[in-house]
CSV table of C-alpha atoms and ligand atoms in Angstrom, one decimal:
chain,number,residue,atom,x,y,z
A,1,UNK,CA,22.4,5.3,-16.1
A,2,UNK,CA,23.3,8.1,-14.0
A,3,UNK,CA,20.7,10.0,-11.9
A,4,UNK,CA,19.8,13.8,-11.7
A,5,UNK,CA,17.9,16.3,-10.3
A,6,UNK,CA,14.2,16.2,-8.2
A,7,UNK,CA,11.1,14.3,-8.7
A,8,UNK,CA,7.7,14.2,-6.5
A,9,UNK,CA,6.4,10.4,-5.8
A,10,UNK,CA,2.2,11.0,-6.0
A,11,UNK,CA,-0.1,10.7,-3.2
A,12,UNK,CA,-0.1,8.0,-0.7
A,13,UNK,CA,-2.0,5.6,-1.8
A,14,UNK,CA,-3.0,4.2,2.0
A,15,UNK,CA,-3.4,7.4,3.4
A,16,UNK,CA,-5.8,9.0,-0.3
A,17,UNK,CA,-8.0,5.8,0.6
A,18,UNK,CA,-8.8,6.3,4.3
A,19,UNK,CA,-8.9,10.3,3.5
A,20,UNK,CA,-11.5,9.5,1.0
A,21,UNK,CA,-13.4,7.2,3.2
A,22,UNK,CA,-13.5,9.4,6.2
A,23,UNK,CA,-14.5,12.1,4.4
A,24,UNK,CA,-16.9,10.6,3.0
A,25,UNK,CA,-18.3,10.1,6.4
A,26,UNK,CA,-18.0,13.4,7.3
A,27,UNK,CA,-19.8,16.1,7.8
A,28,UNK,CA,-19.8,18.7,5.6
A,29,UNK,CA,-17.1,19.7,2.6
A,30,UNK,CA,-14.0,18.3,2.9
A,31,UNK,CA,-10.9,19.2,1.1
A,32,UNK,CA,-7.9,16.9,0.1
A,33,UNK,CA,-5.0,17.6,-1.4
A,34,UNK,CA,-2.3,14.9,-3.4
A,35,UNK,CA,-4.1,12.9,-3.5
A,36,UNK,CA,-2.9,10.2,-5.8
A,37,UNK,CA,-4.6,9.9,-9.4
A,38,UNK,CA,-4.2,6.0,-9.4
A,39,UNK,CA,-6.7,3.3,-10.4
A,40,UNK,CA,-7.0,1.7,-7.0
A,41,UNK,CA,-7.8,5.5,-5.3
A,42,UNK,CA,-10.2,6.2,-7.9
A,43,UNK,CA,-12.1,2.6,-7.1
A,44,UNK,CA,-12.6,3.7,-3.7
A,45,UNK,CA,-13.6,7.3,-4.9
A,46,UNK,CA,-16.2,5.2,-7.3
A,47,UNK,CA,-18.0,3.0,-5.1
A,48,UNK,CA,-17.9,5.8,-2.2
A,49,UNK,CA,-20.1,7.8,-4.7
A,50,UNK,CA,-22.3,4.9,-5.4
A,51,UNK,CA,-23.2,4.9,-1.9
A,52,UNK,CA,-24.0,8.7,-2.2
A,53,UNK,CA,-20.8,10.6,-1.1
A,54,UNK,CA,-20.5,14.0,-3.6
A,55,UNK,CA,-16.7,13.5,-4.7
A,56,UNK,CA,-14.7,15.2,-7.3
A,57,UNK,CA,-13.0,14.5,-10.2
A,58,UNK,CA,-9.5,12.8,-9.2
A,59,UNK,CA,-7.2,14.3,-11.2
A,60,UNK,CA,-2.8,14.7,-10.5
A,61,UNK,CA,-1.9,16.8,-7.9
A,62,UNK,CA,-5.2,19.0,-7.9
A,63,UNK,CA,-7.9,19.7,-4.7
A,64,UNK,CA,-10.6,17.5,-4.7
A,65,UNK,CA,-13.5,18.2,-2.3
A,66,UNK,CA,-15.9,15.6,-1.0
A,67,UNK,CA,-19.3,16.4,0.4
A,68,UNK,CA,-19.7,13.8,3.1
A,69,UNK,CA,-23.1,12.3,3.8
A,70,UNK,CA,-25.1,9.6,5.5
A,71,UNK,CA,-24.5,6.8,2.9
A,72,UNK,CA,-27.5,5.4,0.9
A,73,UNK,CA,-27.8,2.1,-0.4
A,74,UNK,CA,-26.0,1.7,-3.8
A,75,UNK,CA,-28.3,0.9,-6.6
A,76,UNK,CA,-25.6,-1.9,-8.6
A,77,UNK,CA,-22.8,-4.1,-7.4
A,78,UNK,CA,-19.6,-2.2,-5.9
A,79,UNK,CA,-16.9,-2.5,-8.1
A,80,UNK,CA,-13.3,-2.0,-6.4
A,81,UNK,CA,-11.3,-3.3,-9.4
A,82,UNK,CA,-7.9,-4.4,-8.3
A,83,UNK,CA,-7.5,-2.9,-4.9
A,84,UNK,CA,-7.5,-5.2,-2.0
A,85,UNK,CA,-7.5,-2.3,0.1
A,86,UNK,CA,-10.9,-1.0,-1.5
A,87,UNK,CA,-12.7,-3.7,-0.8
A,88,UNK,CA,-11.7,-4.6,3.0
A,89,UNK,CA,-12.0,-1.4,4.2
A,90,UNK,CA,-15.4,-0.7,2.2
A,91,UNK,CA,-16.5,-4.1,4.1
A,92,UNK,CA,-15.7,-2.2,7.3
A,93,UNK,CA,-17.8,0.9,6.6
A,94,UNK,CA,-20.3,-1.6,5.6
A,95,UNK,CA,-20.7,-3.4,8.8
A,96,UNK,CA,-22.1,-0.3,10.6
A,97,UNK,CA,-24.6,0.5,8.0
A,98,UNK,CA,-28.2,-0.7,7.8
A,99,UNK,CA,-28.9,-1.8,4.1
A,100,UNK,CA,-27.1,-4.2,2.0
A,101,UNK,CA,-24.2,-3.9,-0.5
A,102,UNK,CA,-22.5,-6.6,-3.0
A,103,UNK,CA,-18.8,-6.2,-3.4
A,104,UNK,CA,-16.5,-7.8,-6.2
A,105,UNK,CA,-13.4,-6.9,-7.9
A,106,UNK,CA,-11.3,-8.1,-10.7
A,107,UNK,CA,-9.7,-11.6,-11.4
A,108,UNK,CA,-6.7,-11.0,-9.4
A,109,UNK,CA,-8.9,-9.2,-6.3
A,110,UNK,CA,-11.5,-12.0,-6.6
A,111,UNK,CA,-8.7,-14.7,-5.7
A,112,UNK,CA,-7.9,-12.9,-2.9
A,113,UNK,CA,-8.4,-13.6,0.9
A,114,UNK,CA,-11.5,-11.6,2.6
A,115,UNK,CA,-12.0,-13.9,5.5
A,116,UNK,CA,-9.5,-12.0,7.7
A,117,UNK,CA,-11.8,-8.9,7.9
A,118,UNK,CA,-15.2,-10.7,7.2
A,119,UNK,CA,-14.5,-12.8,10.0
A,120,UNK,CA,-14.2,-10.7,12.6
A,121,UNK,CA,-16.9,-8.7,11.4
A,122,UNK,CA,-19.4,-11.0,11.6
A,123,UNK,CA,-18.0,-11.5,15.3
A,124,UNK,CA,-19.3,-8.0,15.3
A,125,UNK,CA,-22.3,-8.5,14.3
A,126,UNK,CA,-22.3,-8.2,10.1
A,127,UNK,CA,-24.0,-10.2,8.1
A,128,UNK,CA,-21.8,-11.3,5.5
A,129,UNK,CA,-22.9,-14.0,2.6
A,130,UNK,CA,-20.2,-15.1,0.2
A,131,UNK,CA,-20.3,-16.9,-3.1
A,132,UNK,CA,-17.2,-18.8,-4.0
A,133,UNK,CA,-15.3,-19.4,-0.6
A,134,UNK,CA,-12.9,-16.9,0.6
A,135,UNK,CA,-13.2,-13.9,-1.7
A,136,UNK,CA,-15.1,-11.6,-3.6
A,137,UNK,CA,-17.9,-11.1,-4.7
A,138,UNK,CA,-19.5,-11.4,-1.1
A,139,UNK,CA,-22.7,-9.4,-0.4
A,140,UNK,CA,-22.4,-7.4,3.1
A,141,UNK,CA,-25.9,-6.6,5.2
A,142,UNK,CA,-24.9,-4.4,7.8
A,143,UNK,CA,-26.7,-3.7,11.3
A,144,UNK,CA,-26.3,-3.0,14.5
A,145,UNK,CA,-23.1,-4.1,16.2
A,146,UNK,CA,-20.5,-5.5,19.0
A,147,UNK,CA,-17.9,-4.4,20.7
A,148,UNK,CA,-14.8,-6.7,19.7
A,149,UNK,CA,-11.4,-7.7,21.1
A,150,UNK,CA,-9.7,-8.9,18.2
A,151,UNK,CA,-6.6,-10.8,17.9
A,152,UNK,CA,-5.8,-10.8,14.1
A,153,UNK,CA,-3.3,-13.9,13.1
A,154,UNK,CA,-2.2,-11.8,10.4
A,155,UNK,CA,-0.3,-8.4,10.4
A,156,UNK,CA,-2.3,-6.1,8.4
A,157,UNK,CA,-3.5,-2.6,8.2
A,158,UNK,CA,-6.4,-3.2,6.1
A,159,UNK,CA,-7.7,-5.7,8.8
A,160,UNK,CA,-7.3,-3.0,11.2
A,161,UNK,CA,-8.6,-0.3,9.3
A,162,UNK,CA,-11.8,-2.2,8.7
A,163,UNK,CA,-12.3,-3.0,12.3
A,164,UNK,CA,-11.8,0.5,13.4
A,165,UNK,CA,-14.2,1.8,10.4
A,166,UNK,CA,-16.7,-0.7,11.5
A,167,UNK,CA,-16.7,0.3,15.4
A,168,UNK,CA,-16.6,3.9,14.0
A,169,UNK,CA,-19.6,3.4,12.0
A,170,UNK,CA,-21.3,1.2,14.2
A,171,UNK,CA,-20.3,3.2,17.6
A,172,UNK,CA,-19.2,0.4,19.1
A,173,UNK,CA,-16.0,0.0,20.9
A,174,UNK,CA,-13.0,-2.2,19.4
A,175,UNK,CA,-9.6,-3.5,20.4
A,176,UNK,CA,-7.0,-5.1,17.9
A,177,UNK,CA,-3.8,-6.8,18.3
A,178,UNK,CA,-1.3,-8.0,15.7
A,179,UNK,CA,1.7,-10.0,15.6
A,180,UNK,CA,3.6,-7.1,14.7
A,181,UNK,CA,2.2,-3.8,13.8
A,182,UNK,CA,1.1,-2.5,10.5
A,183,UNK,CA,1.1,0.9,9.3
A,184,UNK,CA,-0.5,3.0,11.5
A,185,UNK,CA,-2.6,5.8,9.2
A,186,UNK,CA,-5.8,5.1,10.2
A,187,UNK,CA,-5.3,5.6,13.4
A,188,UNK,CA,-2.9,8.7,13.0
A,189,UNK,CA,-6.0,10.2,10.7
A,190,UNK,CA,-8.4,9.1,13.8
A,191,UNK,CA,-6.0,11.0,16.1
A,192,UNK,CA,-5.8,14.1,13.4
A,193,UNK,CA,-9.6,14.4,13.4
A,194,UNK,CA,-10.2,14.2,17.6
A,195,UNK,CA,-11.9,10.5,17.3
A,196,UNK,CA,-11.2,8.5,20.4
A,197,UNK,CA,-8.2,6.4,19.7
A,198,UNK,CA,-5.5,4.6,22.0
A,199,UNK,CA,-2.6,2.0,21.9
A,200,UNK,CA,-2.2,0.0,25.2
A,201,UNK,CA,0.5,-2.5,25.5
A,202,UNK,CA,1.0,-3.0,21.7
A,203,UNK,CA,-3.2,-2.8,21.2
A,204,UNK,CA,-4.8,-0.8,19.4
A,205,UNK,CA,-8.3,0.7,20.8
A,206,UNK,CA,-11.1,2.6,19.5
A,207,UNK,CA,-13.9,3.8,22.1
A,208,UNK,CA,-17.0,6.0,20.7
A,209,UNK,CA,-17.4,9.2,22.6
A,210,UNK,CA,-19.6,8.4,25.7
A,211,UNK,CA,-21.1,12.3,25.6
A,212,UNK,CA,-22.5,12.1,21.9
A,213,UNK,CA,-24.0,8.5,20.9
A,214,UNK,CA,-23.4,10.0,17.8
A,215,UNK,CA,-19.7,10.0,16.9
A,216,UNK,CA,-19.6,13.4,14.6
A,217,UNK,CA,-16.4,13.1,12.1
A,218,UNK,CA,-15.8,17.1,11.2
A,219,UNK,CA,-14.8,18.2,7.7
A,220,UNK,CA,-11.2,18.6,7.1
A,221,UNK,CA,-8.4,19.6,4.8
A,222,UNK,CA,-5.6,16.8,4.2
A,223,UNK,CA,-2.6,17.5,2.0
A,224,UNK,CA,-1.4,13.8,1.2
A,225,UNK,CA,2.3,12.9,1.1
A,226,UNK,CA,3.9,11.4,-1.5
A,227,UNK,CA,4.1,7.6,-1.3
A,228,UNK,CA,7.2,6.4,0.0
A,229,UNK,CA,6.5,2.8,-2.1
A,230,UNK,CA,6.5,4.5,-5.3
A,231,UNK,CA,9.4,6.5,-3.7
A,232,UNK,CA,11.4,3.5,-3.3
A,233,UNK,CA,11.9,2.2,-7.0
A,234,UNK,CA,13.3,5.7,-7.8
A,235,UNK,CA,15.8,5.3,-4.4
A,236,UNK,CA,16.5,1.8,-5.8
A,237,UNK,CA,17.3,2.8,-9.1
A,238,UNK,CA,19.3,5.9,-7.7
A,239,UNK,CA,21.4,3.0,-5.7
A,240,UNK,CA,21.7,1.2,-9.0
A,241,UNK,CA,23.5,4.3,-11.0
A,242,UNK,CA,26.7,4.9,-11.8
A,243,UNK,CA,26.3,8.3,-11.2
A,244,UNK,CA,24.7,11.7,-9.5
A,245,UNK,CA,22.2,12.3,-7.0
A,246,UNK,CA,18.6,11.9,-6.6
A,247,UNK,CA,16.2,14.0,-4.6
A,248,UNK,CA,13.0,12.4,-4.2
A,249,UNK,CA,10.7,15.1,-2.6
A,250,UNK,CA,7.7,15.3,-0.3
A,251,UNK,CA,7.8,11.3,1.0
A,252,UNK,CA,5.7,10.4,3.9
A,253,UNK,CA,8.2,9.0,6.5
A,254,UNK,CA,5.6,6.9,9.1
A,255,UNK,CA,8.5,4.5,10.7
A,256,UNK,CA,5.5,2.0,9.9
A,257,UNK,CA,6.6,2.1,6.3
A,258,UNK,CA,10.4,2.9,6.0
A,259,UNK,CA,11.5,-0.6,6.8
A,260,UNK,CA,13.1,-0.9,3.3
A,261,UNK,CA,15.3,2.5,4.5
A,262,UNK,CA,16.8,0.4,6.8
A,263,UNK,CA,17.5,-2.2,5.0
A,264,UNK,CA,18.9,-0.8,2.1
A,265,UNK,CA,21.2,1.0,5.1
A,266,UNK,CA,22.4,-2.7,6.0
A,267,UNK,CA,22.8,-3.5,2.3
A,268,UNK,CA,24.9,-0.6,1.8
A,269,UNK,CA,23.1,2.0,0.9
A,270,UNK,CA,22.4,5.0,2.5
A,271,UNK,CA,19.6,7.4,2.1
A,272,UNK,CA,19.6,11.0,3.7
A,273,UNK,CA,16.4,12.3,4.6
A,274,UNK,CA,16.5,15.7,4.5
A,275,UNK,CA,13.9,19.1,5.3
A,276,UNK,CA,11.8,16.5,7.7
A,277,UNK,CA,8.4,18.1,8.9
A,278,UNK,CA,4.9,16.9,10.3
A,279,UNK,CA,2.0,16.9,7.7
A,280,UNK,CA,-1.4,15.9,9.1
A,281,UNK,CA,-0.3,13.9,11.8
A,282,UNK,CA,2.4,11.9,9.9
A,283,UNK,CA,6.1,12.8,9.4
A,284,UNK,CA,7.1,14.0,5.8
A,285,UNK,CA,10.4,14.7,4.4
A,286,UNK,CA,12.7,14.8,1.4
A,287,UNK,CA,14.9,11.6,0.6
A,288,UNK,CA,18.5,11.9,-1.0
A,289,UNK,CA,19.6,9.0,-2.9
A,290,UNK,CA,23.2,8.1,-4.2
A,291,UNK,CA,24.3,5.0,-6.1
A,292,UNK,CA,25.3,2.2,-3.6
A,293,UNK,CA,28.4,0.3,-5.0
A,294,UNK,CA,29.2,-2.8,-3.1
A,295,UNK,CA,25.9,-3.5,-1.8
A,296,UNK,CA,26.0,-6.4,0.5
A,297,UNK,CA,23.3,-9.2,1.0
A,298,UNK,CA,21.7,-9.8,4.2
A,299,UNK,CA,18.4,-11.4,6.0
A,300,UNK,CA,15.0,-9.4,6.4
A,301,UNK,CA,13.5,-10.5,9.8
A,302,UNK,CA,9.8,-11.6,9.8
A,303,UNK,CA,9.1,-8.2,12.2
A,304,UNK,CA,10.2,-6.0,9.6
A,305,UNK,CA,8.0,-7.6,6.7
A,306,UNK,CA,5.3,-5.3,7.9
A,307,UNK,CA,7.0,-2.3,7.2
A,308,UNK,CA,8.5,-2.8,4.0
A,309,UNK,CA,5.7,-5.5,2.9
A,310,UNK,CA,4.9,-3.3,-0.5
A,311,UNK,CA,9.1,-3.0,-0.8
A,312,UNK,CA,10.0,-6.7,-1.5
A,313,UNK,CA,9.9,-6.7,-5.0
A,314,UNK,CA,12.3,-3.7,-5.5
A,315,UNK,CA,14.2,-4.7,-2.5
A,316,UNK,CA,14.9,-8.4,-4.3
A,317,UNK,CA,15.9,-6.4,-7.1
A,318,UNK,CA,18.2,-4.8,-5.3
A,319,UNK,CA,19.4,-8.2,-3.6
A,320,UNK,CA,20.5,-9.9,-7.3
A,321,UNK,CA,22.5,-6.9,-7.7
A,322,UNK,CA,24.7,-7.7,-3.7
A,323,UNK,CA,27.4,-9.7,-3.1
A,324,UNK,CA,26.1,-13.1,-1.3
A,325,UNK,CA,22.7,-14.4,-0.4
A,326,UNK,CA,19.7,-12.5,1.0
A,327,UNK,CA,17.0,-13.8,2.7
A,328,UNK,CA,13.6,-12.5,3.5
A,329,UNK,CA,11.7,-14.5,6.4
A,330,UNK,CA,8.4,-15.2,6.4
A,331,UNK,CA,7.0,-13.5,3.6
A,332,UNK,CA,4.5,-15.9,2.6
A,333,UNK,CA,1.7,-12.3,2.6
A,334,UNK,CA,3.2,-12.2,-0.9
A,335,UNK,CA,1.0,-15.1,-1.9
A,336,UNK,CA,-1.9,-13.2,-1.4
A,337,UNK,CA,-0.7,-9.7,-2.9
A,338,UNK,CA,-2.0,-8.4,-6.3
A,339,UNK,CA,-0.2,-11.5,-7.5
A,340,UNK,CA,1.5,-14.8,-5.9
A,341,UNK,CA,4.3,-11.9,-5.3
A,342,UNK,CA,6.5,-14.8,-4.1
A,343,UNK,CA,6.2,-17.2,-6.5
A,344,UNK,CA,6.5,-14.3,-9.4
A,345,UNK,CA,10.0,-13.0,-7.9
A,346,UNK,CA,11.6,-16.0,-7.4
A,347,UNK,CA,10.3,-17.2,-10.9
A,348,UNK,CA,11.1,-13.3,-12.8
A,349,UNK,CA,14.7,-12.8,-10.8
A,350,UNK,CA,15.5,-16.7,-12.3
A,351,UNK,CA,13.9,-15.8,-16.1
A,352,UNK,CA,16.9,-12.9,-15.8
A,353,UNK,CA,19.6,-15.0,-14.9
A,354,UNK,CA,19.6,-14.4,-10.8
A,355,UNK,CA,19.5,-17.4,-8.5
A,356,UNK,CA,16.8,-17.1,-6.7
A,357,UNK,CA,13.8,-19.4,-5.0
A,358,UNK,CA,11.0,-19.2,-2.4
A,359,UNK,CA,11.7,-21.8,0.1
A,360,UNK,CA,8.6,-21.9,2.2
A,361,UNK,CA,7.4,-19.0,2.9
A,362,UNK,CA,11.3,-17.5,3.0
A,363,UNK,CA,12.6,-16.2,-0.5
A,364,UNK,CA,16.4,-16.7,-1.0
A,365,UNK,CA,18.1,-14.3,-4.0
A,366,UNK,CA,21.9,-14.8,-5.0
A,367,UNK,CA,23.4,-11.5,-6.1
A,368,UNK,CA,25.2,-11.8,-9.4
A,369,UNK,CA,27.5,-9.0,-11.6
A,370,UNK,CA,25.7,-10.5,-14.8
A,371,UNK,CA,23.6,-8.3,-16.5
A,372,UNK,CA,19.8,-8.8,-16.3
A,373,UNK,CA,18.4,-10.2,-19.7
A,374,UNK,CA,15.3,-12.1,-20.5
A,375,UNK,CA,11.4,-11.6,-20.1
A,376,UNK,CA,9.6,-10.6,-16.8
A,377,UNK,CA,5.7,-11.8,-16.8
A,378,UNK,CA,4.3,-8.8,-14.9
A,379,UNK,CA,0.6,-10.7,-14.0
A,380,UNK,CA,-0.5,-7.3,-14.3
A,381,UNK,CA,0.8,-6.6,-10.8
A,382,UNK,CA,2.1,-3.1,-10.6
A,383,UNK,CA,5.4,-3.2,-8.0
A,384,UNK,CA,6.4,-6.2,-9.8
A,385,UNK,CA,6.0,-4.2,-12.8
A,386,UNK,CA,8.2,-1.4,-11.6
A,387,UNK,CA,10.9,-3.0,-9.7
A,388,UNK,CA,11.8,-5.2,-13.2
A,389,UNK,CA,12.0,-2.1,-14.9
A,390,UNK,CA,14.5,-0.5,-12.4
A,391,UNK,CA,16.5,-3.4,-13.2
A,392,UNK,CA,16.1,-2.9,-16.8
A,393,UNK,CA,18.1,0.4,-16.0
A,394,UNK,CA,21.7,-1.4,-15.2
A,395,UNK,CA,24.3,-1.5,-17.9
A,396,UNK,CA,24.1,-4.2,-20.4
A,397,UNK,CA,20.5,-4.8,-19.2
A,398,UNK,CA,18.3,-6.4,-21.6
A,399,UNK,CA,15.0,-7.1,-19.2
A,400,UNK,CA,11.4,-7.1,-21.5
A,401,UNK,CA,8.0,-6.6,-19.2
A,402,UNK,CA,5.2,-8.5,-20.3
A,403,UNK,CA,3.1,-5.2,-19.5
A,404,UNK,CA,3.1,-2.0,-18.9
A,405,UNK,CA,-0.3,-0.5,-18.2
A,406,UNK,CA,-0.4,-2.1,-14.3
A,407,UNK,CA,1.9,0.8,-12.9
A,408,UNK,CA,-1.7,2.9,-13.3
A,409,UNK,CA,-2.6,0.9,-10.2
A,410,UNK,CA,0.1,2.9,-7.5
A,411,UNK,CA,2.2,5.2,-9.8
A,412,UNK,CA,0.6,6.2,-13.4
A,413,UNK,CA,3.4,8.5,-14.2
A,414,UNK,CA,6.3,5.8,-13.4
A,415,UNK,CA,7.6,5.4,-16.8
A,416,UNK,CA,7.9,9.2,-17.1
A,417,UNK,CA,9.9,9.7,-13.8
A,418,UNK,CA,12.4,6.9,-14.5
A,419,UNK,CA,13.4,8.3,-17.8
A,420,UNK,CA,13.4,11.9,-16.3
A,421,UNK,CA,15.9,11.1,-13.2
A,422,UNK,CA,17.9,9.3,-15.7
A,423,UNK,CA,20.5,9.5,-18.3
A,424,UNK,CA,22.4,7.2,-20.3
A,425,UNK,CA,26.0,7.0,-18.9
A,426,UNK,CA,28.7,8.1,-21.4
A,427,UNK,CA,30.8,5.1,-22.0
A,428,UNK,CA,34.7,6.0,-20.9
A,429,UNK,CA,37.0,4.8,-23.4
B,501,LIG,C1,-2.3,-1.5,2.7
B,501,LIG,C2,-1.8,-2.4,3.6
B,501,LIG,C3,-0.9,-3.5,3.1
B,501,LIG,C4,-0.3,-3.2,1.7
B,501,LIG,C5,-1.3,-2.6,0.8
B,501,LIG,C6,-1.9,-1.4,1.3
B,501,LIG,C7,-3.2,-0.5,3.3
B,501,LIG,O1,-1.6,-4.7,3.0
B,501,LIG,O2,0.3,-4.4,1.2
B,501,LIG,O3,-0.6,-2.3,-0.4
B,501,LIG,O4,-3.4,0.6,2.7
B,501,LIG,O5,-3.8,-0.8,4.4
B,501,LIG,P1,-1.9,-5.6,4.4
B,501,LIG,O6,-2.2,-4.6,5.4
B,501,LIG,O7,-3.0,-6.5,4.1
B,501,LIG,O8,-0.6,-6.3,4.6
C-alpha cells in the first residue's frame, strides 16, 4: 500500500486513566479534553462513578467534566473489564480510603498478576483479602496508612502509580525505586497539579504537604495527547509502504514511551518529529513517517523494554519484515500482558511463515521477503490485534485475524485509520 495524508491517534490511554482518577479526587469540576473513547478508559470512568465521582459521558474527541468528590463506598463489585491498569491503580486509591471495595475483571484480567501492587500495599497498611491466589477478584479494605520505601522487582508504572495514589490518599509519604524506570505520567500530572513530588538518585518520592494534613488536589483542565502506542502501528505501517508520507498528528512524546522511535531508527527507519510543544506537563508533537526499505534487524536491550513495552508486538512485525535476526531481551512482562504476549508472537509470526521463537524470556524473530499468509489467533488482545493487521498491509499479504472487536480496548477507530492512510499500490507493468 502506499500511505497519504494526516491522521490523529486518540487519547492517551495512560495519561485519560490517571486524569480521570485524579479528578475524581479533586475538588470541584474538572475538565478533560481527548480523552480516549476506549473500553479500558471507560472501565475506569465506570467504577470511579460507582464510588460516587459525577463523570460524563466518554465520547471521541469531546470535553468531559468530572465533579470530583470524597468517594463513597460502592454499592456492587467494581468491574474494570480488561484493563490491568484499572484495577491496580483503583487498588491504590483504595488503600487510603476507609470502607471496603471488591475488584474483578474479565478472564484475561483475572489471570493476571496483582501481587506487585497488593504487596506493597499491605506493607502500607491495606487490608487486602484475595480469592484465587494472585489475581482478581480481591476485596480491598482500606484504612489508615504507612509511609513506604519501596523497591519494586518489576519495572512498572502501574506499580508506581498505585503507590503514589495510595500515599496521596492516605497522606502518607512514599518512595519507589525500579530497575529501570517506567513511564513517568503520574508523576508529571502530580508535578502539573503542585502535589509534592521528587526523584532523588533514580527514586521516585511523594511527601504530603506538612502545612495542610489535608492534601487538597485543585480542579483542572487537561487536554490529553494522542497515544503514541496507537501511533505506532500507523508509523509501522508507514515504514512498511511502498509509497508516500504519513503525518501522524498530536502524539505525546514522554522519552518514557518513545523507545520503539529509537529503535525503529537503528532498524532503519527514521521518524521526523515535527511542530514539538509542551501540553500539560508532557512533550507533544507531530510524527512524519516514510517507508523504511532495507530495514535491518538488531537486539532490544532489557533497559529499553520499559519504554517501548506496549511496542513489541508491532515492533516484531516490523522485525519479520528486516534482513537478519532480532532479539528482544528480557521481555518475559509479555507473559503477563492482556495475553501471554510472548508466547502469542512467537506462535502468530511462525502461523505466517516468519521464524520466530521465545527463548526464555528473550524472543528471537528472522526477517524474511515472503509474504505473510495464514491465520493470527488474536486472544482478544488488542496490540496483537493491530500489529497482525499492519502486516496484513504488505503486498502479497494474505494474514486472517481471529478477531476484530479487541482494538475497542486502546484504539476503536483502528480499522478506519488504516484504510484511510492507505491505498492500494498500482501495480507497474
Ligand atoms: C501502563 C503501564 C504498562 C503498560 C500498560 C499501561 C500504565 O504496564 O503495559 O499498557 O498506564 O501504567 P506496566 O507498567 O505494568 O509495565
Amino acid at each position: 500500500m502506499r500511505v497519504q495524508g494526516s491522521v490523529r491517534p486518540p487519547g492517551d490511554k495512560s495519561i485519560s486513566h490517571r486524569a480521570l482518577i485524579l479528578a475524581a479526587l479533586a475538588h470541584g469540576r474538572s475538565e478533560l479534553r481527548g480523552l480516549l473513547p476506549g473500553a479500558d478508559v471507560k472501565s475506569t470512568a465506570r467504577c470511579l462513578r460507582q464510588l460516587g465521582a459525577e463523570i460524563g459521558q466518554i465520547r471521541g474527541g469531546g470535553a468531559v467534566t468530572v465533579q470530583g468528590s470524597r468517594l463513597s463506598p460502592p454499592t456492587s463489585r467494581l468491574y474494570c473489564g480488561n484493563s490491568g491498569t484499572t484495577a491496580r491503580l483503583l487498588l491504590g486509591l483504595l488503600a487510603g480510603q476507609r470502607f471496603a471495595a471488591r475488584l474483578t475483571g474479565d478472564a484475561s484480567l483475572r489471570r493476571r498478576p496483582m501481587r506487585r501492587v497488593s504487596e506493597p500495599l499491605r506493607a502500607m497498611g491495606a487490608r487486602i483479602q484475595e480469592e484465587r491466589g494472585d489475581g482478581l477478584p480481591l476485596t480491598i479494605r482500606g484504612g489508615r496508612l504507612r509511609g513506604l520505601v519501596y523497591q519494586s522487582p518489576v519495572a512498572s508504572a502501574q506499580v508506581k502509580s498505585a503507590l503514589l495514589l495510595a500515599a496521596l490518599t492516605g497522606r502518607v509519604p512514599v518512595t519507589i525505586r525500579e530497575p529501570y524506570r517506567s513511564r513517568d505520567h503520574m508523576e508529571r500530572l502530580f508535578v502539573h497539579l503542585g502535589l509534592g513530588i521528587h526523584d532523588e538518585d533514580g527514586a521516585v518520592s511523594y511527601q504530603p504537604s506538612a502545612v495542610s494534613r489535608q492534601q487538597t488536589i485543585p480542579a483542572f483542565r487537561l487536554e490529553m495527547p494522542g497515544d503514541i502506542s496507537s501511533a505506532a502501528f500507523l508509523v509501522a505501517a508507514a515504514a512498511l509502504a511502498e509509497g508516500g508520507e504519513l503525518l501522524v498528528e498530536n502524539v505525546g512524546l514522554n522519552p518514557t514511551r518513545t523507545g520503539f522511535l529509537m529503535v525503529m531508527e537503528r532498524m532503519g527507519a527514521h521518524v521526523e518529529r515535527v511542530n514539538l510543544h509542551d501540553a500539560g506537563g508532557e512533550p507533544v508533537g507531530d510524527l512524519l513517517a516514510r517507508p523504511a526499505p532495507g530495514l535491518r534487524g538488531g537486539e532490544v536491550a532489557a533497559a529499553e523494554v520499559p519504554s517501548l513495552v506496549d511496542e513489541v508486538p508491532v515492533l516484531a512485525v516490523l522485525a519479520s519484515r528486516a534482513q537478519g535476526e532480532t532479539v528482544f531481551r528480557e521481555v518475559g512482562e509479555l507473559r503477563v500482558k492482556e495475553s501471554n504476549r510472548l508466547e502469542l508472537l512467537a506462535g502468530n509470526l511462525r502461523a505466517v511463515g516468519v521464524e520466530a521463537e521465545a527463548r526464555g524470556n528473550d524472543l528471537h524473530v528472522c526477517g524474511t521477503e515472503r509474504p505473510p499468509r495464514g491465520r493470527v489467533d488474536t486472544a482478544r488482545d488488542h496490540r496483537v490485534a493491530m500489529a497482525f493487521a499492519v502486516l496484513g498491509t504488505l503486498p502479497g499479504a494474505e494474514v486472517r485475524l481471529s478477531e476484530w472487536a479487541s482494538v475497542a480496548i486502546s484504539y476503536p477507530r483502528f480499522f478506519h485509520d488504516l484504510k484511510a492512510i492507505g491505498s492500494r499500490a498500482r501495480h507497474r507493468d
